[in-house]
Short mmCIF file of C-alpha atoms in Angstrom, two decimals:
data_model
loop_
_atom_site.label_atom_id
_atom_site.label_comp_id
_atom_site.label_asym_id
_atom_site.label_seq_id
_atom_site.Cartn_x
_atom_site.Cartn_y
_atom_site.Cartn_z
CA UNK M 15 246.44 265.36 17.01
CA UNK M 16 249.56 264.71 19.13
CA UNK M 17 247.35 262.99 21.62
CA UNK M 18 245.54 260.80 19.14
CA UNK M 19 248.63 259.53 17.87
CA UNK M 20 250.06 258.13 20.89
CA UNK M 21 247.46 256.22 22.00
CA UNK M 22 247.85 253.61 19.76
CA UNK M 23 251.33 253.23 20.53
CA UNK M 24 250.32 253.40 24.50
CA UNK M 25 247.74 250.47 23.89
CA UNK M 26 250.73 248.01 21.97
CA UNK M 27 252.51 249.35 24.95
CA UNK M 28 249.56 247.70 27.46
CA UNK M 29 249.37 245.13 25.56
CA UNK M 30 253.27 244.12 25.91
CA UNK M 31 253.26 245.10 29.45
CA UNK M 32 250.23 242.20 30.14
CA UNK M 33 252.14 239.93 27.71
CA UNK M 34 255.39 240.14 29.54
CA UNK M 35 252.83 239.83 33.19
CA UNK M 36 250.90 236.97 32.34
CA UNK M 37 254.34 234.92 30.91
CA UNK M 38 256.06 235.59 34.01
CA UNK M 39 253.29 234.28 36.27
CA UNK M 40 253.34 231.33 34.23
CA UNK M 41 257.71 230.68 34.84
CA UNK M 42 257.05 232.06 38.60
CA UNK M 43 253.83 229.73 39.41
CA UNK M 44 255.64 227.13 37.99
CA UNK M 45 258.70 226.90 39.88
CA UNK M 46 256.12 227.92 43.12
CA UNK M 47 252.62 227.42 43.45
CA UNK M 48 253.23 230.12 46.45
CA UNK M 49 254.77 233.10 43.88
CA UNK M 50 253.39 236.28 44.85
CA UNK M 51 252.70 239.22 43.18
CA UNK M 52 255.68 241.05 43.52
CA UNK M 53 258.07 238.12 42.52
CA UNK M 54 256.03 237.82 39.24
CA UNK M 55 256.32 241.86 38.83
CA UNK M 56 260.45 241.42 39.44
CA UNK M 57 260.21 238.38 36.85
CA UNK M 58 258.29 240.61 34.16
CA UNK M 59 260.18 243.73 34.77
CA UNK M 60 256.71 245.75 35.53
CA UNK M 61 256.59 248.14 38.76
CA UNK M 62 253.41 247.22 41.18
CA UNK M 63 251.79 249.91 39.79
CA UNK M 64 251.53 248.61 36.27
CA UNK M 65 250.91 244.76 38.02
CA UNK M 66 248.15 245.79 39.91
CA UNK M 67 246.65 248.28 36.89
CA UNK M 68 246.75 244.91 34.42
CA UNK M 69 245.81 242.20 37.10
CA UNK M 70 243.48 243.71 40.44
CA UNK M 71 244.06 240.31 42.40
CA UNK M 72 246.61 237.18 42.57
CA UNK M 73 243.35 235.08 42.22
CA UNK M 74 242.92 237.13 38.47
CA UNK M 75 246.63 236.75 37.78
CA UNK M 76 246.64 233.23 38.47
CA UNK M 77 243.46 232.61 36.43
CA UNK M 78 245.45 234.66 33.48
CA UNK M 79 248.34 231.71 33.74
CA UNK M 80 246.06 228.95 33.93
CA UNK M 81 244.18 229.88 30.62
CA UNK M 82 247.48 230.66 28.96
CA UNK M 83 248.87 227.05 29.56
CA UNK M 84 245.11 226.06 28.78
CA UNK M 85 245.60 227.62 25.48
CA UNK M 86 248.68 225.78 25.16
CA UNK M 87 247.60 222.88 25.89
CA UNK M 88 244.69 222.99 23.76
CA UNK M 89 246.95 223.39 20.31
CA UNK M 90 248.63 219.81 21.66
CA UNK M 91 245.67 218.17 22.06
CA UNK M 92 244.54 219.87 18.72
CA UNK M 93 247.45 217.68 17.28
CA UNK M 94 246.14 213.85 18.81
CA UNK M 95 244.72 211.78 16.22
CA UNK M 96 240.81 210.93 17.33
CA UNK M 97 239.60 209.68 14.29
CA UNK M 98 240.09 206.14 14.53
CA UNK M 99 238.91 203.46 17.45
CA UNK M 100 237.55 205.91 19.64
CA UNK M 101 239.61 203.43 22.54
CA UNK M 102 242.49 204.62 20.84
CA UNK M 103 241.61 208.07 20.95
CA UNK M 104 241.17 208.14 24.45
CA UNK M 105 244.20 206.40 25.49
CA UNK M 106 246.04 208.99 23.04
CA UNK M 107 243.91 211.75 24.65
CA UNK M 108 244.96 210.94 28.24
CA UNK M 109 248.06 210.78 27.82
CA UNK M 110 248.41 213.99 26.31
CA UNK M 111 246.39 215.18 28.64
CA UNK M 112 248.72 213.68 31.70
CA UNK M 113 251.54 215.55 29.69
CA UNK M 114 250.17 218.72 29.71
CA UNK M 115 248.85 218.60 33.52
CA UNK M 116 252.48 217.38 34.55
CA UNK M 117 253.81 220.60 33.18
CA UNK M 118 251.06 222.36 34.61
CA UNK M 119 251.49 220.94 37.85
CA UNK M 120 253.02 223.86 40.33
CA UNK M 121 250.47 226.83 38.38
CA UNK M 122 247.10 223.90 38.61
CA UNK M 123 248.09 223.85 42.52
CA UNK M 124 248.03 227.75 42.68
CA UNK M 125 245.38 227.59 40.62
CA UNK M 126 243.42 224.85 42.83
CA UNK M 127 244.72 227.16 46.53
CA UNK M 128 243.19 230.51 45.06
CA UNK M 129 240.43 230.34 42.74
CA UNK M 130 236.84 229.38 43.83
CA UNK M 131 235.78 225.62 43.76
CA UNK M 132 235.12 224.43 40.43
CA UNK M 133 236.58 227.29 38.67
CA UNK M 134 239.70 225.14 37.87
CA UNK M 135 237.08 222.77 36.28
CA UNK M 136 235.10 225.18 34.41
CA UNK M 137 238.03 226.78 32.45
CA UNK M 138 238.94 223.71 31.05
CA UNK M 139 235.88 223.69 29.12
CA UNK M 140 237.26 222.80 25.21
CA UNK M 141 239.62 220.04 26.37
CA UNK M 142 236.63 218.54 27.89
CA UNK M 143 234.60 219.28 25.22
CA UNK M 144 237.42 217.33 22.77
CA UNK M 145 237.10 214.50 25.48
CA UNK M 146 233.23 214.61 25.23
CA UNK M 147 232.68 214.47 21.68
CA UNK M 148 235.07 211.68 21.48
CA UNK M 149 233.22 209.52 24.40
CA UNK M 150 229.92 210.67 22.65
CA UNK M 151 230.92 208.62 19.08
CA UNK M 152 232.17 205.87 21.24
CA UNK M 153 228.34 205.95 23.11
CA UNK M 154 227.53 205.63 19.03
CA UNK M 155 229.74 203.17 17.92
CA UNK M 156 228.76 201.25 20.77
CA UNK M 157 232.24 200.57 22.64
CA UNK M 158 231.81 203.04 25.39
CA UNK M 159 228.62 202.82 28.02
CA UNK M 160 225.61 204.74 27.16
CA UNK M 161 223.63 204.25 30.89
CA UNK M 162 225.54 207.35 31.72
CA UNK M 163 225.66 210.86 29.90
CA UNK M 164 229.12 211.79 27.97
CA UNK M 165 229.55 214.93 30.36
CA UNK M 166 229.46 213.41 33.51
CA UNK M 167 232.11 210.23 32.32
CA UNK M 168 233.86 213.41 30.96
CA UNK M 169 233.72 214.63 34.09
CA UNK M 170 235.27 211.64 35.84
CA UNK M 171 237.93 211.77 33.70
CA UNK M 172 238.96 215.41 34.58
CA UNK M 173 238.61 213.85 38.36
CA UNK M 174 240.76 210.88 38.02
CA UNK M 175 243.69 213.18 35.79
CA UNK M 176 243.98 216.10 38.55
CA UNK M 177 243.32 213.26 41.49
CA UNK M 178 246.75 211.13 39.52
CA UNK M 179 248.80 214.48 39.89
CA UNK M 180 247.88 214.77 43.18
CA UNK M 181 248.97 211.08 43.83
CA UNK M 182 252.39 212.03 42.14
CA UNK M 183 253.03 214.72 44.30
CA UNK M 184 252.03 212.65 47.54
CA UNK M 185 254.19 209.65 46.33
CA UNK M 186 251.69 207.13 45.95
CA UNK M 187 251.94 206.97 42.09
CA UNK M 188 254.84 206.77 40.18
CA UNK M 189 254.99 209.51 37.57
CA UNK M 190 256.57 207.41 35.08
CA UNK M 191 253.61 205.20 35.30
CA UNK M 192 251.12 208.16 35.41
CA UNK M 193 250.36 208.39 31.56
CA UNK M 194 249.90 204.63 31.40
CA UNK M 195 247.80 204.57 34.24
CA UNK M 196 245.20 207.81 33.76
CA UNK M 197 244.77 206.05 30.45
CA UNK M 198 243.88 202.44 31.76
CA UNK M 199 241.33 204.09 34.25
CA UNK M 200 240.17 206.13 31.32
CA UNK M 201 238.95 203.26 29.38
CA UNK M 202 237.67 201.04 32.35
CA UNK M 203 235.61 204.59 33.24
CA UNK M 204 234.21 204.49 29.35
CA UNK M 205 234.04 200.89 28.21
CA UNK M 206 230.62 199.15 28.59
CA UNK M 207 231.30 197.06 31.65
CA UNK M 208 231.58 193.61 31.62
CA UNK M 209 228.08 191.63 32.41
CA UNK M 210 228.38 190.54 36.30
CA UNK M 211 229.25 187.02 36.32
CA UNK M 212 229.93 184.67 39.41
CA UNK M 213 227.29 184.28 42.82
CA UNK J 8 248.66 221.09 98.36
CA UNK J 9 245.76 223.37 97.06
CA UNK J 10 247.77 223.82 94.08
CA UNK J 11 247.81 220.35 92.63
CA UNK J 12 244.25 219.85 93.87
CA UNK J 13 243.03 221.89 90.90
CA UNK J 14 245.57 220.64 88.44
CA UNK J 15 242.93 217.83 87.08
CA UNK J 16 240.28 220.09 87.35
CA UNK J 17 241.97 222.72 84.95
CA UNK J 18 242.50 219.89 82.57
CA UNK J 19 239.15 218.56 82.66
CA UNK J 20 238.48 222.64 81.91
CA UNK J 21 240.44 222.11 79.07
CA UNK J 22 239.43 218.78 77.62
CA UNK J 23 235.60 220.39 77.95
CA UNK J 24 236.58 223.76 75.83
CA UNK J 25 238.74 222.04 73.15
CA UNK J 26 235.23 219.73 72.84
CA UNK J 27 233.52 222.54 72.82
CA UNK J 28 235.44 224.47 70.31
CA UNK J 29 236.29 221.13 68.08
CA UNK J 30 231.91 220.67 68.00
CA UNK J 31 231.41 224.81 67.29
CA UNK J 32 233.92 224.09 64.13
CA UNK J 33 232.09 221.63 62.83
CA UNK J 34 228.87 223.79 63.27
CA UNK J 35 230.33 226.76 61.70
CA UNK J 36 232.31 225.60 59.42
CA UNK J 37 229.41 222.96 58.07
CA UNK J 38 227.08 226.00 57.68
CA UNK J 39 229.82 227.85 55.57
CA UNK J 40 233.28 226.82 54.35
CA UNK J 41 234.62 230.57 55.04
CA UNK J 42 233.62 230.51 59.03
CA UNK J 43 236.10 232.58 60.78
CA UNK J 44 238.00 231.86 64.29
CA UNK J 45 235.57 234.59 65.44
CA UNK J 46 232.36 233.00 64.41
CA UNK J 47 233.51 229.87 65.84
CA UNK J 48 234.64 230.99 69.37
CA UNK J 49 231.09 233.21 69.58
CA UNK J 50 230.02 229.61 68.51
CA UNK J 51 231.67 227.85 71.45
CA UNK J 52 230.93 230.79 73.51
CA UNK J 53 234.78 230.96 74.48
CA UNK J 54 237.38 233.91 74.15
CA UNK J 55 239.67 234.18 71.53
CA UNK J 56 242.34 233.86 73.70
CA UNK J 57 241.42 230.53 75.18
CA UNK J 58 240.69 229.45 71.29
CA UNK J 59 243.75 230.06 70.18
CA UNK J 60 244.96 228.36 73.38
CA UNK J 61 243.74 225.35 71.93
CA UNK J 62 243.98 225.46 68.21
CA UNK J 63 247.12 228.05 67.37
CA UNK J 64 245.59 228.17 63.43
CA UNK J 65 242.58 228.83 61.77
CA UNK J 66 244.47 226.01 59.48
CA UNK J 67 245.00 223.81 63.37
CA UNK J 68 241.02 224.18 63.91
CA UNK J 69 240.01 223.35 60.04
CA UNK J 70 241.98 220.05 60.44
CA UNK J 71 240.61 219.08 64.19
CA UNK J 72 236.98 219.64 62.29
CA UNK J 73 238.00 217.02 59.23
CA UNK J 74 239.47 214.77 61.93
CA UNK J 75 236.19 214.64 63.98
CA UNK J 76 234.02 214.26 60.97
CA UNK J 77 236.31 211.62 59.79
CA UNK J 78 236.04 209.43 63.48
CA UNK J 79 232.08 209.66 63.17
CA UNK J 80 232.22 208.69 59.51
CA UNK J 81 234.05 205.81 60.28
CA UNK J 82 231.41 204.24 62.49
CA UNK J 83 228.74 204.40 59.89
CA UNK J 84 231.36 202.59 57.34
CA UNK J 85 232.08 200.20 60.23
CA UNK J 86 228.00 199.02 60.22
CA UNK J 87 228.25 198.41 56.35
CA UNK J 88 228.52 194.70 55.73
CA UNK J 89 231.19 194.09 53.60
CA UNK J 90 231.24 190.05 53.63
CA UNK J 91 229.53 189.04 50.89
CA UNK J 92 230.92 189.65 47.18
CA UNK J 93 233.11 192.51 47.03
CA UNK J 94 231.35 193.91 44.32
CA UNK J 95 228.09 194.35 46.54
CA UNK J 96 230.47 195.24 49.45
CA UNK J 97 232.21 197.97 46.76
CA UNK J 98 228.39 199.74 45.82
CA UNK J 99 227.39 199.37 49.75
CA UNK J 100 230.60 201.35 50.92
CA UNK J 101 230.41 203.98 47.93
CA UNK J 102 227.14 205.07 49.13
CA UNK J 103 227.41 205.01 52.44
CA UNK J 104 230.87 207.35 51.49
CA UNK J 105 228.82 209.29 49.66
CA UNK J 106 226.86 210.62 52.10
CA UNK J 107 228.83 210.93 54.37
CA UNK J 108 230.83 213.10 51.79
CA UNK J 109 227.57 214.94 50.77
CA UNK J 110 226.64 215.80 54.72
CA UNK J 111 230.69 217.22 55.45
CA UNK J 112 230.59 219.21 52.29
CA UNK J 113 231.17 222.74 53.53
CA UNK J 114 234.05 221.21 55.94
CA UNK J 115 235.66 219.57 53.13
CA UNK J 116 235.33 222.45 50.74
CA UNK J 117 237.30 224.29 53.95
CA UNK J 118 239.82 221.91 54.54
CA UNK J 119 240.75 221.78 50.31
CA UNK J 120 241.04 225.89 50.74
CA UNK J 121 243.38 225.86 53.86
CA UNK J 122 244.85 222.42 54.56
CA UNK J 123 248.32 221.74 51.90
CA UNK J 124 247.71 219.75 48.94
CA UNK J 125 247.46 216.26 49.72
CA UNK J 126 246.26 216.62 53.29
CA UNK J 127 242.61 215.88 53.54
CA UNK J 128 243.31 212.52 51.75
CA UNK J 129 246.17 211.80 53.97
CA UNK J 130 243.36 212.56 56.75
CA UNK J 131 241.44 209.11 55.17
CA UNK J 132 243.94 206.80 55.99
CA UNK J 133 241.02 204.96 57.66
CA UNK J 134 238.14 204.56 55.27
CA UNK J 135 240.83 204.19 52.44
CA UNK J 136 242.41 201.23 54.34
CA UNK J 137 238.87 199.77 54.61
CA UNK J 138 238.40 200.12 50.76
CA UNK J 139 241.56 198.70 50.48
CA UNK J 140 241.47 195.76 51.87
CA UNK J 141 238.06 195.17 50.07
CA UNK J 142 239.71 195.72 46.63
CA UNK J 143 242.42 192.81 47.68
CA UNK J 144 240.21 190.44 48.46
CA UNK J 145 238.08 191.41 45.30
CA UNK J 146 241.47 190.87 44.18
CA UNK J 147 242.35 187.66 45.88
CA UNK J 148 238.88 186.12 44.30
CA UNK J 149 239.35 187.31 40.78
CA UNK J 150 236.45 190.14 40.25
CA UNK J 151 238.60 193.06 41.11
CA UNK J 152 241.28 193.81 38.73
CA UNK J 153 244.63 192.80 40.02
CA UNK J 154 247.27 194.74 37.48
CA UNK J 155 246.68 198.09 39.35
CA UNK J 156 248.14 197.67 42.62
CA UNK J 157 245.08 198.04 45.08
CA UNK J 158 246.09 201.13 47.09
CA UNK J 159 245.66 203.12 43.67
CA UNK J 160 242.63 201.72 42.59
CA UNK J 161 242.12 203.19 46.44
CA UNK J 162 243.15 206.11 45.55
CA UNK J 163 241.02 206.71 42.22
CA UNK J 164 237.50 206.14 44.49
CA UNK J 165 238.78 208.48 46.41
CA UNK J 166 239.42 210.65 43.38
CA UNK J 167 235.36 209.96 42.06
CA UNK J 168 234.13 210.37 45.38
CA UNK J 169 235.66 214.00 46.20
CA UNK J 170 234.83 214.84 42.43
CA UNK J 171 231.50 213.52 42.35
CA UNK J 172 230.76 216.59 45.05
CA UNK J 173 232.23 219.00 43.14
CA UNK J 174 229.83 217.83 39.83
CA UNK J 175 227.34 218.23 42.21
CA UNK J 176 227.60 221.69 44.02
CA UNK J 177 228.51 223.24 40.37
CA UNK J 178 225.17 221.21 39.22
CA UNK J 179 227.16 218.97 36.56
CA UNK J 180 225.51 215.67 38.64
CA UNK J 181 222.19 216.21 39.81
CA UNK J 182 222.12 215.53 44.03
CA UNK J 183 219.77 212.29 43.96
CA UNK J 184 221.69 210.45 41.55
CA UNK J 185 225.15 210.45 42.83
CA UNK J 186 225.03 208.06 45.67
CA UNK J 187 224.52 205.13 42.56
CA UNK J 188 226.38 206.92 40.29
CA UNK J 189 229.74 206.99 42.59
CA UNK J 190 228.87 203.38 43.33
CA UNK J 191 228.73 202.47 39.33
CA UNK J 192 231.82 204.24 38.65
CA UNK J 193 233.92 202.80 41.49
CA UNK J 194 232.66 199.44 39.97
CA UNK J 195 233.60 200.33 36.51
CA UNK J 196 237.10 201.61 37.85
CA UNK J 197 237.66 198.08 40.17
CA UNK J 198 236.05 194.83 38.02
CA UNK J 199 238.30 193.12 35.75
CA UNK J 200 238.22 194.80 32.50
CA UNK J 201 236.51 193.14 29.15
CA UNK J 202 238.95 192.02 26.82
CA UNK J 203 238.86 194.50 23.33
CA UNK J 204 236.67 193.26 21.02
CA UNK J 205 235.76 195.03 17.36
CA UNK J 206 238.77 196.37 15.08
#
């Protein structure tokens, strides 16, 4: 009977424990894309014992963080008005989006050094799906280019919002120009393009 | 006298296993992204010592791979003809990028695991400068847009290029359609936009 009643009290217990793990990989990977497994358990206030029972790898802890802010991120982007011009929607989108991936910045790089290629990509599959169904009504309403499918612009837009972080960091884009500019791009990717004039 | 007799043979010595061992990178690493120093001096038939003579770092060796890859590269881009309207000379280089992309996947996908964040585009200071001076003189004759500063219209090819071989090893684009899709999208991203028309 004894034993019975405990465990609930032992799982809220696991539960708090992975709480307090996965928030401190989030502050520690974002002051350093480098923070290692015992600076996260000294941040959380776990022994490596209780780390490494929650979270087997780095790579899984770091995964953990990145769907957190995902999460996060995805009740923000919840918030962007996308029911009117779906140009408007986009630019809004971006922006947010260029918000949220600034903040991101320091866990995205851990995130990009340690997980498997295109793993980054795949988790962020329902703010891409937000950006998707939005390009798809645009493909309807007939402002956005239909000669290629809503994914794969979708796509390109996930490309040219991690590539304009990476352009921040390396000093060839100003980040107070960043939102501004992932948007532009955005719409130039989306809009049907101009008919080719000239020779 | 004997002693400095043999100096320039020694270095030839040298010059030949640092070719040797740059070439057995490129094998190794091209075949899989996770080659190891040990797979690559079997490779170059050398001893580790005399590898790590050379190249200190698995990290050193990743980079002289990307480097060499890079220098051939560059002499296919230097046959495309890029006098004509930039916007054929924009699809023509795009392609030719592409597969030039698509044949060093495996070393990219090595140098974006080991090399810091930012490197391997650093690394394509020449085909970028190529593409850049293309975009200014698409620039210079009105088809190119000229409110993004041409270095990060640059950069966002360069951002579609690298993505467009991610889309493709995690099967978003299929393999046969991304040389022309690349070369749309780096159109879409340079021409002068349509003004906004509708609401």
């Amino acid at each position: 009977m004894a034993h019975s009643a405990t465990r609930p009290a032992r799982r809220a217990d696991a539960r708090q424990n992975a709480e307090k793990i996965v928030r401190a990989a989030v502050t520690c990977l974002g002051r350093s894309a480098d923070a290692s497994m015992n600076d996260i358990a000294r941040e959380a206030g776990v022994g490596r014992v209780t780390l490494y029972g929650h979270f087997p790898s780095r790579e899984a802890l770091v995964e953990a963080a990145l769907i957190r802010l995902l999460a996060q991120g995805d009740e923000v982007l919840e918030a962007v008005d996308l029911t009117g011009d779906p140009r408007d929607g986009l630019r809004a989108l971006m922006e947010s989006g260029w918000l949220l991936i600034a903040q991101a910045a320091s866990v995205l790089q851990a995130a990009q050094a340690s997980l498997p290629p295109g793993r980054v990509h795949e988790l962020h599959a329902k703010p891409e799906q937000r950006v998707h169904d939005l390009i798809r009504r645009g493909q309807t309403e007939g402002v956005f280019r239909a000669d290629v499918p809503a994914e794969l612009l979708a796509s390109v837009l996930h490309h040219v919002l991690h590539g304009a972080a990476t352009d921040v960091a390396t000093g060839r884009l100003d980040a107070a120009d960043a939102a501004r500019f992932v948007a532009e791009m955005a719409l130039a990717v989306c809009v049907v393009p101009p008919a080719r004039t000239g020779n």
